[in-house]
mmCIF file of C-alpha atoms in Angstrom:
data_model
loop_
_atom_site.group_PDB
_atom_site.id
_atom_site.type_symbol
_atom_site.label_atom_id
_atom_site.label_comp_id
_atom_site.label_asym_id
_atom_site.label_seq_id
_atom_site.Cartn_x
_atom_site.Cartn_y
_atom_site.Cartn_z
ATOM 1 C CA MET W 1 -6.833 -18.726 22.604
ATOM 2 C CA TYR W 2 -7.452 -16.222 19.887
ATOM 3 C CA LEU W 3 -9.525 -15.769 16.745
ATOM 4 C CA VAL W 4 -8.249 -16.245 13.208
ATOM 5 C CA ALA W 5 -10.031 -15.987 9.864
ATOM 6 C CA ASP W 6 -11.185 -19.212 8.258
ATOM 7 C CA ILE W 7 -12.291 -19.409 4.609
ATOM 8 C CA ASP W 8 -14.918 -21.901 3.426
ATOM 9 C CA VAL W 9 -13.353 -23.496 0.340
ATOM 10 C CA ASP W 10 -16.691 -24.613 -1.141
ATOM 11 C CA ILE W 11 -18.127 -21.065 -1.195
ATOM 12 C CA CYS W 12 -14.849 -19.409 -2.194
ATOM 13 C CA ALA W 13 -14.068 -21.781 -5.057
ATOM 14 C CA ALA W 14 -17.510 -21.261 -6.557
ATOM 15 C CA THR W 15 -17.015 -17.511 -6.987
ATOM 16 C CA SER W 16 -13.307 -16.606 -6.794
ATOM 17 C CA CYS W 17 -13.539 -12.829 -6.408
ATOM 18 C CA LYS W 18 -10.096 -12.497 -4.694
ATOM 19 C CA LEU W 19 -11.276 -9.363 -2.828
ATOM 20 C CA CYS W 20 -10.037 -10.579 0.573
ATOM 21 C CA THR W 21 -6.466 -10.965 -0.742
ATOM 22 C CA GLN W 22 -6.537 -7.272 -1.717
ATOM 23 C CA TYR W 23 -8.022 -5.925 1.525
ATOM 24 C CA CYS W 24 -5.951 -7.782 4.151
ATOM 25 C CA PRO W 25 -3.562 -5.348 5.890
ATOM 26 C CA GLU W 26 -0.997 -8.101 6.507
ATOM 27 C CA ALA W 27 1.385 -9.156 3.736
ATOM 28 C CA ASN W 28 1.076 -12.728 2.376
ATOM 29 C CA THR W 29 -1.546 -13.679 4.955
ATOM 30 C CA ILE W 30 -4.475 -14.441 2.665
ATOM 31 C CA ASN W 31 -2.950 -16.336 -0.227
ATOM 32 C CA TYR W 32 -4.503 -17.854 -3.315
ATOM 33 C CA ASP W 33 -4.352 -21.492 -4.375
ATOM 34 C CA ASP W 34 -5.393 -22.074 -8.002
ATOM 35 C CA ASN W 35 -6.022 -25.801 -7.537
ATOM 36 C CA ALA W 36 -7.742 -25.950 -4.130
ATOM 37 C CA GLY W 37 -11.256 -25.852 -5.583
ATOM 38 C CA LYS W 38 -10.559 -27.757 -8.793
ATOM 39 C CA ASP W 39 -9.578 -30.843 -6.767
ATOM 40 C CA LYS W 40 -13.079 -30.767 -5.260
ATOM 41 C CA GLY W 41 -14.780 -30.303 -8.614
ATOM 42 C CA HIS W 42 -15.327 -26.538 -8.450
ATOM 43 C CA LYS W 43 -14.628 -24.106 -11.255
ATOM 44 C CA TYR W 44 -12.017 -21.879 -9.569
ATOM 45 C CA GLY W 45 -9.283 -21.979 -6.964
ATOM 46 C CA SER W 46 -9.694 -20.738 -3.419
ATOM 47 C CA ALA W 47 -8.113 -18.289 -1.001
ATOM 48 C CA TYR W 48 -6.737 -19.553 2.320
ATOM 49 C CA VAL W 49 -5.318 -17.982 5.482
ATOM 50 C CA ALA W 50 -1.786 -18.450 6.829
ATOM 51 C CA VAL W 51 -2.913 -18.527 10.457
ATOM 52 C CA ASP W 52 0.501 -17.691 11.960
ATOM 53 C CA ARG W 53 0.337 -14.247 10.344
ATOM 54 C CA CYS W 54 -3.355 -13.493 10.945
ATOM 55 C CA LYS W 55 -3.892 -10.779 13.590
ATOM 56 C CA GLY W 56 -7.635 -11.387 13.759
ATOM 57 C CA CYS W 57 -8.872 -7.947 12.696
ATOM 58 C CA ALA W 58 -11.795 -9.413 10.682
ATOM 59 C CA GLN W 59 -11.545 -6.885 7.853
ATOM 60 C CA CYS W 60 -11.755 -9.774 5.373
ATOM 61 C CA VAL W 61 -15.025 -10.871 7.012
ATOM 62 C CA TRP W 62 -16.540 -7.419 6.437
ATOM 63 C CA VAL W 63 -15.282 -7.342 2.843
ATOM 64 C CA CYS W 64 -16.615 -10.843 2.086
ATOM 65 C CA ASP W 65 -20.007 -10.141 3.721
ATOM 66 C CA ASN W 66 -20.649 -6.588 2.511
ATOM 67 C CA MET W 67 -18.651 -5.990 -0.666
ATOM 68 C CA ALA W 68 -18.525 -9.450 -2.243
ATOM 69 C CA LYS W 69 -21.700 -10.706 -0.461
ATOM 70 C CA HIS W 70 -20.420 -14.283 -0.413
ATOM 71 C CA HIS W 71 -20.265 -14.883 3.382
ATOM 72 C CA ALA W 72 -17.384 -17.345 3.002
ATOM 73 C CA ILE W 73 -15.128 -16.114 5.850
ATOM 74 C CA LYS W 74 -15.783 -16.693 9.561
ATOM 75 C CA MET W 75 -13.678 -15.900 12.613
ATOM 76 C CA THR W 76 -12.770 -19.126 14.427
ATOM 77 C CA MET W 77 -10.811 -19.956 17.578
ATOM 78 C CA ILE W 78 -7.463 -21.303 16.479
ATOM 79 C CA ASP W 79 -7.770 -24.527 18.484
ATOM 80 C CA GLN W 80 -11.147 -25.234 16.842
ATOM 81 C CA LEU W 81 -9.593 -25.411 13.369
ATOM 82 C CA PRO W 82 -9.023 -29.039 12.377
ATOM 83 C CA LYS W 83 -6.458 -28.078 9.715
ATOM 84 C CA ALA W 84 -4.764 -24.827 8.752
ATOM 85 C CA ALA W 85 -1.937 -23.458 6.624
ATOM 86 C CA ILE W 86 1.105 -21.731 8.116
ATOM 87 C CA THR W 87 3.896 -19.808 6.392
ATOM 88 C CA ASP W 88 6.437 -22.643 6.737
ATOM 89 C CA ARG W 89 4.236 -24.999 4.728
ATOM 90 C CA ILE W 90 3.490 -22.626 1.810
ATOM 91 C CA THR W 91 5.194 -23.163 -1.538
ATOM 92 C CA TYR W 92 5.148 -20.469 -4.198
ATOM 93 C CA LEU W 93 4.488 -21.724 -7.717
ATOM 94 C CA ASP W 94 4.781 -19.935 -11.058
ATOM 95 C CA LYS W 95 1.093 -19.136 -10.804
ATOM 96 C CA GLY W 96 -0.485 -19.112 -7.358
ATOM 97 C CA THR W 97 0.659 -20.865 -4.209
ATOM 98 C CA LYS W 98 0.259 -24.292 -2.648
ATOM 99 C CA ALA W 99 -0.143 -24.916 1.068
ATOM 100 C CA ILE W 100 -0.216 -28.124 3.057
ATOM 101 C CA ALA W 101 -3.073 -27.829 5.557
ATOM 102 C CA ALA W 102 -2.283 -29.727 8.744
ATOM 103 C CA PRO W 103 -3.306 -29.521 12.409
ATOM 104 C CA VAL W 104 -1.746 -26.495 14.123
ATOM 105 C CA GLU W 105 0.001 -26.925 17.454
ATOM 106 C CA VAL W 106 -1.100 -24.226 19.894
ATOM 107 C CA ALA W 107 0.849 -23.741 23.093
ATOM 108 C CA MET Y 1 20.515 -0.770 -6.284
ATOM 109 C CA SER Y 2 19.939 -3.442 -8.831
ATOM 110 C CA LEU Y 3 18.404 -6.882 -9.094
ATOM 111 C CA ASP Y 4 21.588 -8.378 -7.665
ATOM 112 C CA TYR Y 5 21.433 -6.777 -4.250
ATOM 113 C CA VAL Y 6 18.808 -9.214 -3.010
ATOM 114 C CA LYS Y 7 20.499 -12.373 -4.265
ATOM 115 C CA PHE Y 8 22.497 -14.796 -2.097
ATOM 116 C CA SER Y 9 26.213 -15.271 -2.113
ATOM 117 C CA PRO Y 10 26.896 -18.669 -3.741
ATOM 118 C CA GLY Y 11 26.523 -21.530 -1.274
ATOM 119 C CA PHE Y 12 24.652 -19.557 1.395
ATOM 120 C CA ASP Y 13 21.089 -20.035 0.135
ATOM 121 C CA LYS Y 14 20.329 -23.108 2.274
ATOM 122 C CA PHE Y 15 21.172 -21.206 5.481
ATOM 123 C CA MET Y 16 18.789 -18.366 4.716
ATOM 124 C CA PRO Y 17 15.286 -18.128 6.299
ATOM 125 C CA LYS Y 18 12.379 -19.392 4.215
ATOM 126 C CA GLU Y 19 10.917 -15.888 3.813
ATOM 127 C CA TYR Y 20 14.171 -14.638 2.299
ATOM 128 C CA ARG Y 21 14.445 -17.588 -0.097
ATOM 129 C CA ASP Y 22 10.829 -17.043 -1.216
ATOM 130 C CA MET Y 23 11.607 -13.342 -1.703
ATOM 131 C CA VAL Y 24 14.553 -14.057 -4.043
ATOM 132 C CA GLU Y 25 12.854 -16.846 -5.972
ATOM 133 C CA HIS Y 26 9.233 -15.646 -6.109
ATOM 134 C CA GLY Y 27 9.377 -11.948 -5.252
ATOM 135 C CA PRO Y 28 8.251 -9.114 -7.517
ATOM 136 C CA PHE Y 29 11.771 -7.999 -8.498
ATOM 137 C CA GLY Y 30 12.168 -7.672 -12.242
ATOM 138 C CA LYS Y 31 8.550 -8.664 -12.896
ATOM 139 C CA LYS Y 32 5.382 -6.700 -13.387
ATOM 140 C CA THR Y 33 3.036 -7.305 -10.470
ATOM 141 C CA THR Y 34 -0.473 -5.936 -10.097
ATOM 142 C CA VAL Y 35 -3.033 -5.751 -7.328
ATOM 143 C CA SER Y 36 -5.121 -8.516 -8.944
ATOM 144 C CA GLN Y 37 -2.229 -10.976 -8.482
ATOM 145 C CA MET Y 38 -2.022 -10.355 -4.738
ATOM 146 C CA GLY Y 39 -1.809 -13.564 -2.737
ATOM 147 C CA SER Y 40 0.030 -15.480 -5.449
ATOM 148 C CA PHE Y 41 3.540 -14.026 -5.163
ATOM 149 C CA LYS Y 42 5.852 -13.143 -2.287
ATOM 150 C CA GLU Y 43 5.409 -9.483 -1.389
ATOM 151 C CA ILE Y 44 8.254 -7.111 -0.531
ATOM 152 C CA LEU Y 45 6.451 -6.141 2.678
ATOM 153 C CA GLU Y 46 7.072 -8.584 5.523
ATOM 154 C CA GLU Y 47 5.492 -9.129 8.932
ATOM 155 C CA HIS Y 48 5.372 -5.878 10.912
ATOM 156 C CA PRO Y 49 4.429 -4.686 14.400
ATOM 157 C CA MET Y 50 1.543 -2.367 13.449
ATOM 158 C CA CYS Y 51 -1.903 -2.707 15.066
ATOM 159 C CA ALA Y 52 -4.395 -5.296 13.805
ATOM 160 C CA GLY Y 53 -6.701 -3.923 11.140
ATOM 161 C CA CYS Y 54 -4.772 -0.687 10.546
ATOM 162 C CA ALA Y 55 -5.812 0.996 7.302
ATOM 163 C CA MET Y 56 -2.371 2.615 7.043
ATOM 164 C CA THR Y 57 -0.825 -0.853 6.777
ATOM 165 C CA LEU Y 58 -3.220 -1.752 3.992
ATOM 166 C CA PHE Y 59 -2.243 1.402 2.116
ATOM 167 C CA ILE Y 60 1.488 0.710 2.586
ATOM 168 C CA ARG Y 61 1.004 -2.857 1.371
ATOM 169 C CA LEU Y 62 -0.816 -1.659 -1.757
ATOM 170 C CA ALA Y 63 1.810 1.050 -2.335
ATOM 171 C CA MET Y 64 4.674 -1.452 -2.120
ATOM 172 C CA ILE Y 65 2.980 -3.669 -4.719
ATOM 173 C CA SER Y 66 2.363 -0.693 -6.998
ATOM 174 C CA PHE Y 67 5.966 0.515 -7.240
ATOM 175 C CA PRO Y 68 6.832 0.308 -10.954
ATOM 176 C CA ASN Y 69 10.413 -0.910 -10.256
ATOM 177 C CA PRO Y 70 10.752 -2.113 -6.655
ATOM 178 C CA GLU Y 71 14.390 -3.101 -7.231
ATOM 179 C CA ASP Y 72 15.234 0.537 -8.109
ATOM 180 C CA THR Y 73 13.266 2.169 -5.300
ATOM 181 C CA ILE Y 74 14.366 3.690 -1.990
ATOM 182 C CA THR Y 75 11.764 4.646 0.616
ATOM 183 C CA VAL Y 76 12.314 7.517 3.048
ATOM 184 C CA GLY Y 77 10.310 7.868 6.238
ATOM 185 C CA THR Y 78 10.318 9.539 9.606
ATOM 186 C CA ALA Y 79 9.004 8.976 13.128
ATOM 187 C CA GLY Y 80 5.387 7.853 13.233
ATOM 188 C CA CYS Y 81 3.351 4.693 12.798
ATOM 189 C CA GLY Y 82 4.097 4.247 9.096
ATOM 190 C CA ARG Y 83 7.817 3.605 9.427
ATOM 191 C CA LEU Y 84 7.120 0.509 11.558
ATOM 192 C CA ALA Y 85 5.860 -1.249 8.427
ATOM 193 C CA ILE Y 86 7.798 0.627 5.716
ATOM 194 C CA SER Y 87 11.093 -0.405 7.298
ATOM 195 C CA GLN Y 88 10.042 -4.110 7.303
ATOM 196 C CA ALA Y 89 10.280 -4.468 3.538
ATOM 197 C CA ALA Y 90 12.823 -5.722 1.022
ATOM 198 C CA VAL Y 91 13.529 -2.224 -0.345
ATOM 199 C CA PRO Y 92 16.135 0.069 1.229
ATOM 200 C CA PHE Y 93 14.641 2.407 3.828
ATOM 201 C CA VAL Y 94 16.217 5.684 4.984
ATOM 202 C CA TYR Y 95 15.066 7.116 8.307
ATOM 203 C CA GLY Y 96 15.000 10.916 8.321
ATOM 204 C CA ASN Y 97 15.111 12.721 11.656
ATOM 205 C CA TYR Y 98 11.636 13.894 12.636
ATOM 206 C CA GLY Y 99 10.497 16.225 9.870
ATOM 207 C CA ASP Y 100 13.641 15.880 7.770
ATOM 208 C CA GLN Y 101 12.304 13.309 5.347
ATOM 209 C CA ASN Y 102 11.839 15.610 2.332
ATOM 210 C CA ALA Y 103 15.241 17.237 2.824
ATOM 211 C CA VAL Y 104 16.899 13.794 3.034
ATOM 212 C CA ALA Y 105 15.032 12.665 -0.068
ATOM 213 C CA SER Y 106 16.131 15.808 -1.964
ATOM 214 C CA GLY Y 107 19.789 14.987 -1.425
ATOM 215 C CA LEU Y 108 19.206 11.316 -2.099
ATOM 216 C CA SER Y 109 17.440 11.832 -5.424
ATOM 217 C CA ARG Y 110 20.100 14.336 -6.571
ATOM 218 C CA GLY Y 111 22.864 11.911 -5.582
ATOM 219 C CA LEU Y 112 21.212 9.050 -7.465
ATOM 220 C CA LYS Y 113 20.895 11.275 -10.558
ATOM 221 C CA LEU Y 114 24.644 12.037 -10.363
ATOM 222 C CA ARG Y 115 25.623 8.421 -9.806
ATOM 223 C CA PHE Y 116 23.241 6.647 -12.224
ATOM 224 C CA GLY Y 117 22.381 9.377 -14.750
ATOM 225 C CA ASP Y 118 19.375 8.550 -16.876
ATOM 226 C CA LYS Y 119 18.805 5.119 -15.337
ATOM 227 C CA PRO Y 120 15.564 5.523 -13.379
ATOM 228 C CA LYS Y 121 15.961 5.356 -9.601
ATOM 229 C CA ASP Y 122 12.858 6.190 -7.614
ATOM 230 C CA VAL Y 123 12.778 7.894 -4.236
ATOM 231 C CA VAL Y 124 9.448 7.640 -2.406
ATOM 232 C CA VAL Y 125 8.781 9.547 0.818
ATOM 233 C CA MET Y 126 6.094 8.042 3.039
ATOM 234 C CA ALA Y 127 5.408 9.896 6.278
ATOM 235 C CA GLY Y 128 2.475 10.715 8.494
ATOM 236 C CA ASP Y 129 0.507 13.930 8.770
ATOM 237 C CA GLY Y 130 2.533 15.078 11.780
ATOM 238 C CA GLY Y 131 5.897 14.578 10.094
ATOM 239 C CA MET Y 132 4.777 16.244 6.896
ATOM 240 C CA ALA Y 133 2.260 18.969 7.737
ATOM 241 C CA ASP Y 134 3.451 20.022 11.217
ATOM 242 C CA ILE Y 135 7.069 19.316 12.038
ATOM 243 C CA GLY Y 136 8.463 18.804 8.530
ATOM 244 C CA PHE Y 137 6.212 21.416 6.953
ATOM 245 C CA SER Y 138 8.938 23.820 5.822
ATOM 246 C CA MET Y 139 11.079 21.059 4.328
ATOM 247 C CA THR Y 140 8.121 19.499 2.521
ATOM 248 C CA LEU Y 141 7.069 22.812 0.985
ATOM 249 C CA HIS Y 142 10.621 23.856 0.121
ATOM 250 C CA SER Y 143 11.306 20.583 -1.678
ATOM 251 C CA TRP Y 144 8.207 21.235 -3.816
ATOM 252 C CA PHE Y 145 9.198 24.820 -4.573
ATOM 253 C CA ARG Y 146 12.695 23.609 -5.574
ATOM 254 C CA LYS Y 147 11.017 21.108 -7.962
ATOM 255 C CA GLU Y 148 12.857 18.137 -6.477
ATOM 256 C CA ARG Y 149 12.017 15.023 -8.443
ATOM 257 C CA PHE Y 150 10.608 12.473 -6.014
ATOM 258 C CA THR Y 151 7.220 11.273 -4.780
ATOM 259 C CA THR Y 152 5.779 12.453 -1.463
ATOM 260 C CA ILE Y 153 3.022 10.340 0.094
ATOM 261 C CA MET Y 154 1.201 11.557 3.186
ATOM 262 C CA LEU Y 155 -0.360 8.829 5.333
ATOM 263 C CA ASP Y 156 -3.059 11.069 6.784
ATOM 264 C CA ASN Y 157 -4.624 9.528 9.901
ATOM 265 C CA GLU Y 158 -5.661 12.972 11.219
ATOM 266 C CA VAL Y 159 -4.046 12.430 14.644
ATOM 267 C CA TYR Y 160 -0.690 11.757 16.353
ATOM 268 C CA GLY Y 161 -1.480 8.065 16.750
ATOM 269 C CA ASN Y 162 1.902 6.924 18.014
ATOM 270 C CA THR Y 163 2.047 9.256 21.034
ATOM 271 C CA GLY Y 164 -1.465 8.915 22.416
ATOM 272 C CA GLY Y 165 -3.824 11.061 20.339
ATOM 273 C CA GLN Y 166 -2.732 14.704 20.140
ATOM 274 C CA GLU Y 167 -4.301 16.919 17.465
ATOM 275 C CA SER Y 168 -2.268 17.561 14.316
ATOM 276 C CA GLY Y 169 -2.578 20.176 11.591
ATOM 277 C CA MET Y 170 -4.593 17.689 9.554
ATOM 278 C CA THR Y 171 -7.187 16.965 12.285
ATOM 279 C CA ASN Y 172 -10.663 18.249 11.461
ATOM 280 C CA LYS Y 173 -12.070 21.271 13.286
ATOM 281 C CA GLY Y 174 -13.972 20.384 16.460
ATOM 282 C CA GLN Y 175 -12.548 16.847 16.701
ATOM 283 C CA VAL Y 176 -12.234 15.688 20.319
ATOM 284 C CA LEU Y 177 -9.295 13.374 21.001
ATOM 285 C CA LYS Y 178 -7.710 11.827 24.086
ATOM 286 C CA MET Y 179 -5.064 14.560 24.260
ATOM 287 C CA ALA Y 180 -7.280 17.276 22.770
ATOM 288 C CA PRO Y 181 -10.286 17.140 25.151
ATOM 289 C CA LEU Y 182 -11.718 20.575 24.224
ATOM 290 C CA GLY Y 183 -11.761 19.811 20.501
ATOM 291 C CA LYS Y 184 -9.567 21.275 17.796
ATOM 292 C CA LYS Y 185 -10.081 25.009 17.293
ATOM 293 C CA PHE Y 186 -8.680 25.423 13.774
ATOM 294 C CA GLU Y 187 -9.508 24.152 10.305
ATOM 295 C CA LYS Y 188 -7.772 21.189 8.647
ATOM 296 C CA MET Y 189 -4.740 22.330 6.639
ATOM 297 C CA ASP Y 190 -5.251 22.415 2.873
ATOM 298 C CA MET Y 191 -2.125 20.509 1.807
ATOM 299 C CA ILE Y 192 -3.637 19.684 -1.594
ATOM 300 C CA GLY Y 193 -4.085 23.377 -2.349
ATOM 301 C CA MET Y 194 -0.536 24.116 -1.211
ATOM 302 C CA ALA Y 195 0.894 21.328 -3.355
ATOM 303 C CA LYS Y 196 -0.859 22.714 -6.428
ATOM 304 C CA LEU Y 197 0.351 26.224 -5.589
ATOM 305 C CA ALA Y 198 3.933 25.007 -5.154
ATOM 306 C CA GLY Y 199 3.824 23.500 -8.634
ATOM 307 C CA CYS Y 200 3.607 19.741 -8.070
ATOM 308 C CA ALA Y 201 3.182 17.951 -11.392
ATOM 309 C CA TYR Y 202 0.744 15.423 -9.947
ATOM 310 C CA VAL Y 203 -1.469 15.779 -6.884
ATOM 311 C CA ALA Y 204 -4.033 13.198 -5.762
ATOM 312 C CA THR Y 205 -6.198 12.274 -2.787
ATOM 313 C CA VAL Y 206 -7.048 8.632 -2.299
ATOM 314 C CA VAL Y 207 -8.692 6.296 0.219
ATOM 315 C CA PRO Y 208 -7.494 2.665 0.388
ATOM 316 C CA ASN Y 209 -10.949 1.139 -0.073
ATOM 317 C CA ASN Y 210 -10.273 0.910 -3.810
ATOM 318 C CA PRO Y 211 -7.023 -1.076 -4.327
ATOM 319 C CA ARG Y 212 -6.902 -0.628 -8.114
ATOM 320 C CA ARG Y 213 -7.220 3.131 -7.791
ATOM 321 C CA VAL Y 214 -4.414 3.231 -5.217
ATOM 322 C CA GLU Y 215 -2.267 1.233 -7.621
ATOM 323 C CA SER Y 216 -2.868 3.539 -10.600
ATOM 324 C CA VAL Y 217 -2.301 6.680 -8.494
ATOM 325 C CA ILE Y 218 1.030 5.423 -7.093
ATOM 326 C CA LYS Y 219 2.273 4.197 -10.495
ATOM 327 C CA LYS Y 220 1.521 7.559 -12.115
ATOM 328 C CA ALA Y 221 3.086 9.547 -9.265
ATOM 329 C CA VAL Y 222 6.345 7.547 -9.250
ATOM 330 C CA LEU Y 223 6.700 7.620 -13.045
ATOM 331 C CA ILE Y 224 6.046 11.379 -13.277
ATOM 332 C CA ALA Y 225 8.548 12.071 -10.480
ATOM 333 C CA ARG Y 226 11.309 10.447 -12.541
ATOM 334 C CA GLU Y 227 11.535 13.304 -15.035
ATOM 335 C CA ILE Y 228 8.840 15.948 -14.702
ATOM 336 C CA GLY Y 229 8.756 17.201 -11.128
ATOM 337 C CA PRO Y 230 7.523 16.662 -7.570
ATOM 338 C CA THR Y 231 4.378 14.602 -7.010
ATOM 339 C CA TYR Y 232 2.144 14.460 -3.951
ATOM 340 C CA ILE Y 233 -0.397 11.879 -2.812
ATOM 341 C CA GLN Y 234 -2.546 12.380 0.245
ATOM 342 C CA ALA Y 235 -4.071 9.144 1.517
ATOM 343 C CA TYR Y 236 -6.723 8.840 4.216
ATOM 344 C CA THR Y 237 -5.559 5.995 6.469
ATOM 345 C CA SER Y 238 -7.774 5.952 9.565
ATOM 346 C CA CYS Y 239 -6.366 5.306 13.052
ATOM 347 C CA ASN Y 240 -8.724 2.692 14.479
ATOM 348 C CA ILE Y 241 -7.212 3.031 17.982
ATOM 349 C CA GLU Y 242 -7.466 6.804 18.504
ATOM 350 C CA TYR Y 243 -10.744 7.179 16.612
ATOM 351 C CA SER Y 244 -12.205 4.020 18.262
ATOM 352 C CA ILE Y 245 -13.221 2.271 15.041
ATOM 353 C CA PRO Y 246 -13.862 -1.497 15.472
ATOM 354 C CA THR Y 247 -11.295 -3.293 13.305
ATOM 355 C CA ASP Y 248 -13.904 -5.019 11.164
ATOM 356 C CA LYS Y 249 -15.570 -1.648 10.429
ATOM 357 C CA VAL Y 250 -12.394 0.066 9.143
ATOM 358 C CA MET Y 251 -13.393 -0.243 5.480
ATOM 359 C CA GLU Y 252 -16.938 0.934 6.274
ATOM 360 C CA ASP Y 253 -15.408 4.036 7.889
ATOM 361 C CA ALA Y 254 -13.120 4.559 4.882
ATOM 362 C CA LYS Y 255 -16.155 4.413 2.604
ATOM 363 C CA SER Y 256 -18.150 6.919 4.634
ATOM 364 C CA VAL Y 257 -15.182 9.304 4.925
ATOM 365 C CA GLU Y 258 -14.623 9.047 1.166
ATOM 366 C CA THR Y 259 -18.193 10.145 0.452
ATOM 367 C CA ASP Y 260 -18.107 12.722 3.243
ATOM 368 C CA ARG Y 261 -14.888 14.709 2.833
ATOM 369 C CA TYR Y 262 -12.152 12.675 1.126
ATOM 370 C CA ALA Y 263 -13.451 12.236 -2.425
ATOM 371 C CA PHE Y 264 -10.933 11.013 -4.997
ATOM 372 C CA SER Y 265 -9.331 13.933 -6.818
ATOM 373 C CA GLU Y 266 -6.509 14.109 -9.292
ATOM 374 C CA HIS Y 267 -4.566 17.124 -10.582
ATOM 375 C CA ILE Y 268 -2.095 16.478 -13.383
ATOM 376 C CA THR Y 269 -0.220 18.993 -15.507
ATOM 377 C CA ASP Y 270 -0.358 18.881 -19.314
ATOM 378 C CA GLU Y 271 3.378 18.206 -19.484
ATOM 379 C CA ALA Y 272 2.985 15.186 -17.203
ATOM 380 C CA LYS Y 273 0.029 13.899 -19.244
ATOM 381 C CA GLU Y 274 2.065 14.057 -22.445
ATOM 382 C CA TYR Y 275 5.026 12.354 -20.733
ATOM 383 C CA LEU Y 276 2.869 9.464 -19.459
ATOM 384 C CA ALA Y 277 1.231 9.032 -22.878
ATOM 385 C CA THR Y 278 4.399 9.098 -24.986
ATOM 386 C CA ARG Y 279 6.835 7.316 -22.663
ATOM 387 C CA TYR Y 280 4.647 4.778 -20.893
ATOM 388 C CA GLY Y 281 1.623 4.513 -23.195
ATOM 389 C CA PHE Y 282 -1.092 5.574 -20.742
ATOM 390 C CA LYS Y 283 -4.184 5.316 -22.937
ATOM 391 C CA GLU Y 284 -6.264 7.877 -21.075
ATOM 392 C CA TYR Y 285 -3.737 10.634 -21.886
ATOM 393 C CA LEU Y 286 -3.210 9.851 -25.569
ATOM 394 C CA PRO Y 287 -4.537 12.626 -27.828
ATOM 395 C CA LYS Y 288 -8.132 11.879 -28.690
ATOM 396 C CA PRO Y 289 -8.958 11.338 -32.368
ATOM 397 C CA ALA Y 290 -10.807 14.241 -33.943
ATOM 398 C CA THR Y 291 -14.527 13.734 -33.446
ATOM 399 C CA ALA Y 292 -16.575 13.093 -36.564
ATOM 400 C CA ALA Y 293 -18.719 15.950 -37.780
ATOM 401 C CA ALA Y 294 -22.304 15.744 -36.586
ATOM 402 C CA LEU Y 295 -24.634 14.184 -39.106
ATOM 403 C CA PRO Y 296 -26.933 16.682 -40.779
ATOM 404 C CA LYS Y 297 -30.507 16.312 -39.637
ATOM 405 C CA ALA Y 298 -32.770 14.737 -42.141
#
């Protein structure tokens, strides 16, 4: 088992700073969904992690804790995540992206 | 070398991998993309085999997003960590033999000028400190003295990271490394000073803990290199393996190094300032309106 980043939608959608999307060293790993928070009644959308691309470096955790001071990202064991997004289930829209979060099969 | 080179042959799109289809349909080609839109479009950089949490990867990712015309850009690299990621992108990549990258780019940019004339085609060299300051030193300096029009970006991790931690010309004095156990005996090379001396039109140092600054520096450097002359960017991209930085502390290290010895600096010639202001409307270089005369004291 290994660690991946997990973003709390309720905290992220309340602030929407988008810093983690700019500081992740992997391309298209932390993506942004404009409607994720609005469906739950928040003001903004939320960032989410494509777990198949995450290498678990935890730079986003440092950025969220120390630069943005929102504490929305935690490192979690991949088999502890009830639902997660992966690259195959991400659709790119005209503005933002949309991912279907589903249980991830771990060998 | 146009928008068409990424597109599918008719009828083949359904056989292509999802990443490729996303690239053609939602990539940055022909659009203006900025750092603030990251995460909402398909990037030209793909998955790559570089270490987790590498600051060099972050810089390369930001640089790829900042290219003014990615569809008209060719990257040139050489042996070292950087080429592992630079070659995994949807822009053509030319691999120079170790140290040859600036000589290859010289020929390439001249050839593109002959073939395409005034149509802008950008050549961007991205290589490490070993390839640029040690082994390719003569070719780097000669390309600047010849006023070759392309951008040179040094990914300065202050060590030979790929081969186990030998000291390079850009390592700081006294630094102890795995393959330099007695510490380096000489000072760090002043490449910024040499670039200014050789007549580069734009010289900058940058640390990737400020994505917007990286974006503006790369945009300016690539645009100036189209018509004015050589440009040089030196970026601090720490090696978290050889310098034993925990991956989640990489940005903290970048911040402390920026305040310690890698402060942001920018050198731009007057000709380049005028070019950016008149051709691309950079507001900070437009001539300032004459200041109003001071009010007489009552």
